[in-house]
Amino acid sequence: MNLLRRIAAIAALAAPLALATGASAQGTGTITGQVTDAANGRPLAGVQMVVQGTNIGSLTNENGRYVITRVPLGAQTVRAVIIGYSQTTVDVTVTAGQPAVADFQLAASAVNLEALVVSAATGRSQRLREVGTKVGTIEVEKLNPAPITSVADVLGGRTEGVIMQDVNGTTGTSQRIRIRGANSISLSNEPLIFVDGVQINSDVGGGLGVGGQEPNRLNDINPNDIANIEIIKGPAASAQYGTAAANGVILITTKRGAPGATQWDFFAEAGELEDRTDYPGNFSAYQINDAGQPLFLQDGSFNSAGYSFCPNRLAATGSCSQDGQLFFNTLTDDRTRMFSKGDRQRLGGSVRGGNEMVRYFVSGQWEDEEGVIFYNTQEKVNFRANLDAALRDNLDLSLSVGYTDSQLGLNNNDNSIFSPIIQGLTGESFFLPANPDIEGVNPRNYGFGFNLNQLAEDVVNQDVDRFVLSSTARFRPTSWLSINANAGMDLANLHDFETVQPGKLPISVFWENGFRSSQRTTSTNYTGILSGVGTFQFTDDLVSTTTVGTQYNDENSTNTFCQGSSIVPNTFSCGTTSDLLSVDEDFFRVRTLGIFASQEFAWRDRIFVGGSLRGDKTSTFGGANADFAYFPSVSGSWVLSEEEFFPEIPFLSTFRVRSAWGQAGLRPGFRQAVTLFSPTTVALDGEDLPGVVLSVTGNELLEQETTSEFEVGFDAALFSERLSADFTYFRRTSEDALISRPLPPSLGLTGSTFQNLGEIRNSGTELSLRLDVVQTDNFGLNLGFNNTTIDNEINKLGEGIEPIIFNRGLQRHDEGLSAGTFVQQEVTYNDADGNGLLSLDEISIGDDVEIGPSIPEWQRSVFADIRFLDFITVSTLFEGRGGHFTGNDSEAFRCGFRSTRGCAAVGDPNASLRQQAAYLADRFGTPATGTSAFLFVEEADFWRWRELSVTLDVPRTLSNRVPQLDGLRLTLAGRNLATFTDYTGLDPETVEGGGNANFSQSEFNTQPPVRYFMLRLDYNF
């Protein structure tokens, strides 16, 4: 009831604003005109026309014409704004009965100060020149869609400060999104994501584990439906989003209709996937004991009667001699290989159009992909319908409906004995022919004895039905007031299920007798926002904008689970299992009520200062801290180059400085603040009675993690608008970080509880350059460069907190170190006898030493667009990352899998001394201490040729003769074409555990990114 009363109170405060409609249509007039390109005179459609100092305006149609009604009489200034052009203003006098005319000619601009950023928290749109923070913008509609397979592909490498980690090659799986580093030690570091103003769930992965990668709901969205993406990078900008926004906010806007002729777009796409990883093979050296015997028996197996394995560590001490060597690569040999070429198809179309009153966009897409593991598949269908209507000249309504239907089949990977990669990496060092008593190749060719057809018996499936609904109403009762209301829902129904039939996976009773697992999840996220924006022209030079509003968010999820063994053959139900049957039901719900207010001033449309305050109350807090938490922010922006005193600098045409400070929060996880009990059975007086045991020790005093950020930067256009540059420095500190604190056993509680103890800092720089190198009738070249640096450090863990060690002991959180730093015992080695082989007494293990950070210290991307004549366009993107380390757990595991044969360090006499030392230290330690250490941590710097596309349009000379060919386009594209790195493992970019991993940075039999080749045909008319 308290929540309802607060909503009612806020609505009551907004009511007087909504009623301020008196004489709104009296004493008004009309402004009309046309907007054209100053360079060629062509009309510009979609230009935002605004009467300065008011909240009224309109858009230009396909002929560049516009009409603005309900304009107050008298002298007015009209502003024209569109991305890629400098803003222009025209002064007019509005009179009753006669439209005022204001025509515009816009010049191209290298700096997008006029791009509009629409706040999902307030519903207000602002030009970038008004914003004191660096907002990343990606104009998805202008990207070549051919090499883009998912929304994650759009985000990677296209804007500074955003790192997509764990890029892997398993079809349908997710990636980690990190914006300006990592803020929280224990909570999620993923950003908030909004689609058309509605907050969506992006972390609902798979209910059933596959040993590693999981799906992500972000990739349910059709990238072909996206118009643009705005990235709010930190608390300085995301303070208005409140207690869950410290990691940044991603705003996705889908395509809308436009006034003018109906536009149809259709495409067909086909391609293939290929695993190009240089997988290592397995070695074994052997000693001849009886030269008269054959090396292999008739069944192909190694003849141990005449020969014996002689691994490097024994040969180093003279215990055996290496007379020969065997080598086999299970993953690449045609007789045993696990991978095949996958394939991918997409078909889709859209229609958009309308007039000044009603605009629409409707699209549909079908997608089908089979991965490089043939039973890793995904089929997906997307539909979208967006409608915009001007119900009155002061009331607009926008509706958006997106639907996704997906069927995903995942293979096991990473830390699973049913992973195809782990089977091959631990296979024998020699080929064994098929056993006539066993179908397929000999099971001993594979580390755990399962060939690909057997592994295909265990597919983890996920079916998804998802709706994202959004409605927005904009009411302008007066020229100075705009009221915005947004309501929407993200609804996802997931069914995760797995069935293994009896006798298909002979390993344990549970698997041998067959089993069934099933989990059904319903996840909903409701968003409601009401805001009022008042704009006042105090003087000719000073404009004030005041925003007040409220937001309500309700996230909840329910799921039911069952699992059982000994299934009836050819059935697919927990009800047909007869052993080890278990059922469970779970839920979570998090409700957040936010109130916000902001005040901004604009002086001569050049100097902008503002401040905001957001208050949130969320249900994840308990006890005394269940009240509102407040998050302030201040910002300033100054377009210095438009000032009269700014010096005339021939090479500098635009220069803006900006700065901001703000706070945002991260709320505790669901149930972390409460104490929980689990059911159990208690024997009392010979009877079994129901009882409970403590399962979670809650902390009702938990507070949100609070992150403060300061940033300062500049934007510049140089050399006649050919070069744009922007630079940002930021410093972010998260306080009251939640730490899982161990509890003394004497308390009789659980092992740990969460407390607000830690502090973590991220600082760095962002640089973006865009260069228009040359533009002629027959050739054009545009270049771009992004650079991000990150310095991360844990300032404190909290009094009495020991270093937190994780990821098999490889990494730790400790004061003074970067979060997740690799710390290991120092290993030294010396080939004293010079025989090229190390024995155990030739290595030594010392104290712990800091190896390096797990968080990349830099990320860079280079991209280019090249135009030849009027019909050939080449686009490419390179992305690099470095300054960090990763654990090569794949190599460590296979080296230790067998003691006499396996990786090069075990059985290849030519293995490097470092390889041998790493193996010996990890597998055996030293005789003196009995400990082990780890040299399988490597620098993970890399550059990847991420994208290449070549597009052929119909030459203008041909389309002029055959108009039906105009709009036809053919594109050949590739993705993940080459990798440049010194890392010796499978791939430096992949991470075991996929999107679930927070700081863990190691690959463990993880599917590396695969190469895509795609051919796409587009036709629009």
PDB file of N, CA and C in Angstrom, residues 290-317:
ATOM      1  N   ASP A 290      61.917 -54.884 -27.675  1.00  0.00           N
ATOM      2  CA  ASP A 290      62.121 -56.087 -28.479  1.00  0.00           C
ATOM      3  C   ASP A 290      61.986 -55.681 -29.939  1.00  0.00           C
ATOM      4  N   ALA A 291      63.115 -55.473 -30.587  1.00  0.00           N
ATOM      5  CA  ALA A 291      63.104 -54.950 -31.958  1.00  0.00           C
ATOM      6  C   ALA A 291      62.467 -55.910 -32.937  1.00  0.00           C
ATOM      7  N   GLY A 292      62.294 -57.120 -32.546  1.00  0.00           N
ATOM      8  CA  GLY A 292      61.714 -58.076 -33.464  1.00  0.00           C
ATOM      9  C   GLY A 292      60.199 -58.047 -33.516  1.00  0.00           C
ATOM     10  N   GLN A 293      59.574 -57.242 -32.676  1.00  0.00           N
ATOM     11  CA  GLN A 293      58.118 -57.214 -32.632  1.00  0.00           C
ATOM     12  C   GLN A 293      57.584 -56.005 -33.402  1.00  0.00           C
ATOM     13  N   PRO A 294      56.349 -56.118 -33.918  1.00  0.00           N
ATOM     14  CA  PRO A 294      55.751 -54.964 -34.624  1.00  0.00           C
ATOM     15  C   PRO A 294      55.356 -53.884 -33.627  1.00  0.00           C
ATOM     16  N   LEU A 295      55.342 -52.646 -34.113  1.00  0.00           N
ATOM     17  CA  LEU A 295      54.993 -51.520 -33.257  1.00  0.00           C
ATOM     18  C   LEU A 295      53.517 -51.551 -32.868  1.00  0.00           C
ATOM     19  N   PHE A 296      52.665 -51.998 -33.809  1.00  0.00           N
ATOM     20  CA  PHE A 296      51.223 -52.052 -33.556  1.00  0.00           C
ATOM     21  C   PHE A 296      50.723 -53.467 -33.771  1.00  0.00           C
ATOM     22  N   LEU A 297      49.713 -53.852 -32.998  1.00  0.00           N
ATOM     23  CA  LEU A 297      49.065 -55.148 -33.144  1.00  0.00           C
ATOM     24  C   LEU A 297      48.066 -55.101 -34.291  1.00  0.00           C
ATOM     25  N   GLN A 298      47.458 -56.227 -34.584  1.00  0.00           N
ATOM     26  CA  GLN A 298      46.521 -56.278 -35.708  1.00  0.00           C
ATOM     27  C   GLN A 298      45.319 -55.368 -35.524  1.00  0.00           C
ATOM     28  N   ASP A 299      44.892 -55.155 -34.298  1.00  0.00           N
ATOM     29  CA  ASP A 299      43.759 -54.262 -34.071  1.00  0.00           C
ATOM     30  C   ASP A 299      44.173 -52.796 -34.064  1.00  0.00           C
ATOM     31  N   GLY A 300      45.468 -52.545 -34.335  1.00  0.00           N
ATOM     32  CA  GLY A 300      45.941 -51.173 -34.409  1.00  0.00           C
ATOM     33  C   GLY A 300      46.450 -50.621 -33.112  1.00  0.00           C
ATOM     34  N   SER A 301      46.309 -51.346 -32.014  1.00  0.00           N
ATOM     35  CA  SER A 301      46.728 -50.815 -30.719  1.00  0.00           C
ATOM     36  C   SER A 301      48.242 -50.934 -30.563  1.00  0.00           C
ATOM     37  N   PHE A 302      48.791 -50.162 -29.668  1.00  0.00           N
ATOM     38  CA  PHE A 302      50.219 -50.107 -29.405  1.00  0.00           C
ATOM     39  C   PHE A 302      50.675 -51.424 -28.784  1.00  0.00           C
ATOM     40  N   ASN A 303      51.779 -51.970 -29.264  1.00  0.00           N
ATOM     41  CA  ASN A 303      52.296 -53.261 -28.811  1.00  0.00           C
ATOM     42  C   ASN A 303      53.182 -53.047 -27.589  1.00  0.00           C
ATOM     43  N   SER A 304      52.585 -53.107 -26.408  1.00  0.00           N
ATOM     44  CA  SER A 304      53.328 -52.842 -25.179  1.00  0.00           C
ATOM     45  C   SER A 304      54.251 -53.993 -24.794  1.00  0.00           C
ATOM     46  N   ALA A 305      54.121 -55.118 -25.483  1.00  0.00           N
ATOM     47  CA  ALA A 305      55.026 -56.232 -25.182  1.00  0.00           C
ATOM     48  C   ALA A 305      56.419 -55.980 -25.752  1.00  0.00           C
ATOM     49  N   GLY A 306      56.493 -55.264 -26.869  1.00  0.00           N
ATOM     50  CA  GLY A 306      57.788 -55.012 -27.489  1.00  0.00           C
ATOM     51  C   GLY A 306      58.286 -53.599 -27.300  1.00  0.00           C
ATOM     52  N   TYR A 307      57.416 -52.725 -26.824  1.00  0.00           N
ATOM     53  CA  TYR A 307      57.771 -51.312 -26.710  1.00  0.00           C
ATOM     54  C   TYR A 307      57.176 -50.757 -25.422  1.00  0.00           C
ATOM     55  N   SER A 308      57.736 -49.693 -24.937  1.00  0.00           N
ATOM     56  CA  SER A 308      57.203 -49.012 -23.751  1.00  0.00           C
ATOM     57  C   SER A 308      57.300 -47.515 -23.955  1.00  0.00           C
ATOM     58  N   PHE A 309      56.325 -46.811 -23.382  1.00  0.00           N
ATOM     59  CA  PHE A 309      56.339 -45.350 -23.495  1.00  0.00           C
ATOM     60  C   PHE A 309      57.481 -44.772 -22.668  1.00  0.00           C
ATOM     61  N   CYS A 310      58.114 -43.755 -23.210  1.00  0.00           N
ATOM     62  CA  CYS A 310      59.231 -43.098 -22.519  1.00  0.00           C
ATOM     63  C   CYS A 310      58.994 -41.596 -22.525  1.00  0.00           C
ATOM     64  N   PRO A 311      58.243 -41.081 -21.555  1.00  0.00           N
ATOM     65  CA  PRO A 311      57.955 -39.652 -21.534  1.00  0.00           C
ATOM     66  C   PRO A 311      59.211 -38.820 -21.270  1.00  0.00           C
ATOM     67  N   ASN A 312      59.114 -37.549 -21.592  1.00  0.00           N
ATOM     68  CA  ASN A 312      60.278 -36.659 -21.485  1.00  0.00           C
ATOM     69  C   ASN A 312      60.865 -36.633 -20.080  1.00  0.00           C
ATOM     70  N   ARG A 313      60.012 -36.611 -19.047  1.00  0.00           N
ATOM     71  CA  ARG A 313      60.506 -36.464 -17.683  1.00  0.00           C
ATOM     72  C   ARG A 313      61.348 -37.670 -17.252  1.00  0.00           C
ATOM     73  N   LEU A 314      61.012 -38.863 -17.802  1.00  0.00           N
ATOM     74  CA  LEU A 314      61.820 -40.045 -17.473  1.00  0.00           C
ATOM     75  C   LEU A 314      63.069 -40.114 -18.332  1.00  0.00           C
ATOM     76  N   ALA A 315      62.944 -39.726 -19.585  1.00  0.00           N
ATOM     77  CA  ALA A 315      64.123 -39.691 -20.458  1.00  0.00           C
ATOM     78  C   ALA A 315      65.145 -38.693 -19.946  1.00  0.00           C
ATOM     79  N   ALA A 316      64.683 -37.621 -19.291  1.00  0.00           N
ATOM     80  CA  ALA A 316      65.600 -36.602 -18.779  1.00  0.00           C
ATOM     81  C   ALA A 316      66.522 -37.156 -17.712  1.00  0.00           C
ATOM     82  N   THR A 317      66.075 -38.182 -16.959  1.00  0.00           N
ATOM     83  CA  THR A 317      66.895 -38.771 -15.899  1.00  0.00           C
ATOM     84  C   THR A 317      67.613 -40.032 -16.357  1.00  0.00           C
TER      85      THR A 317
END
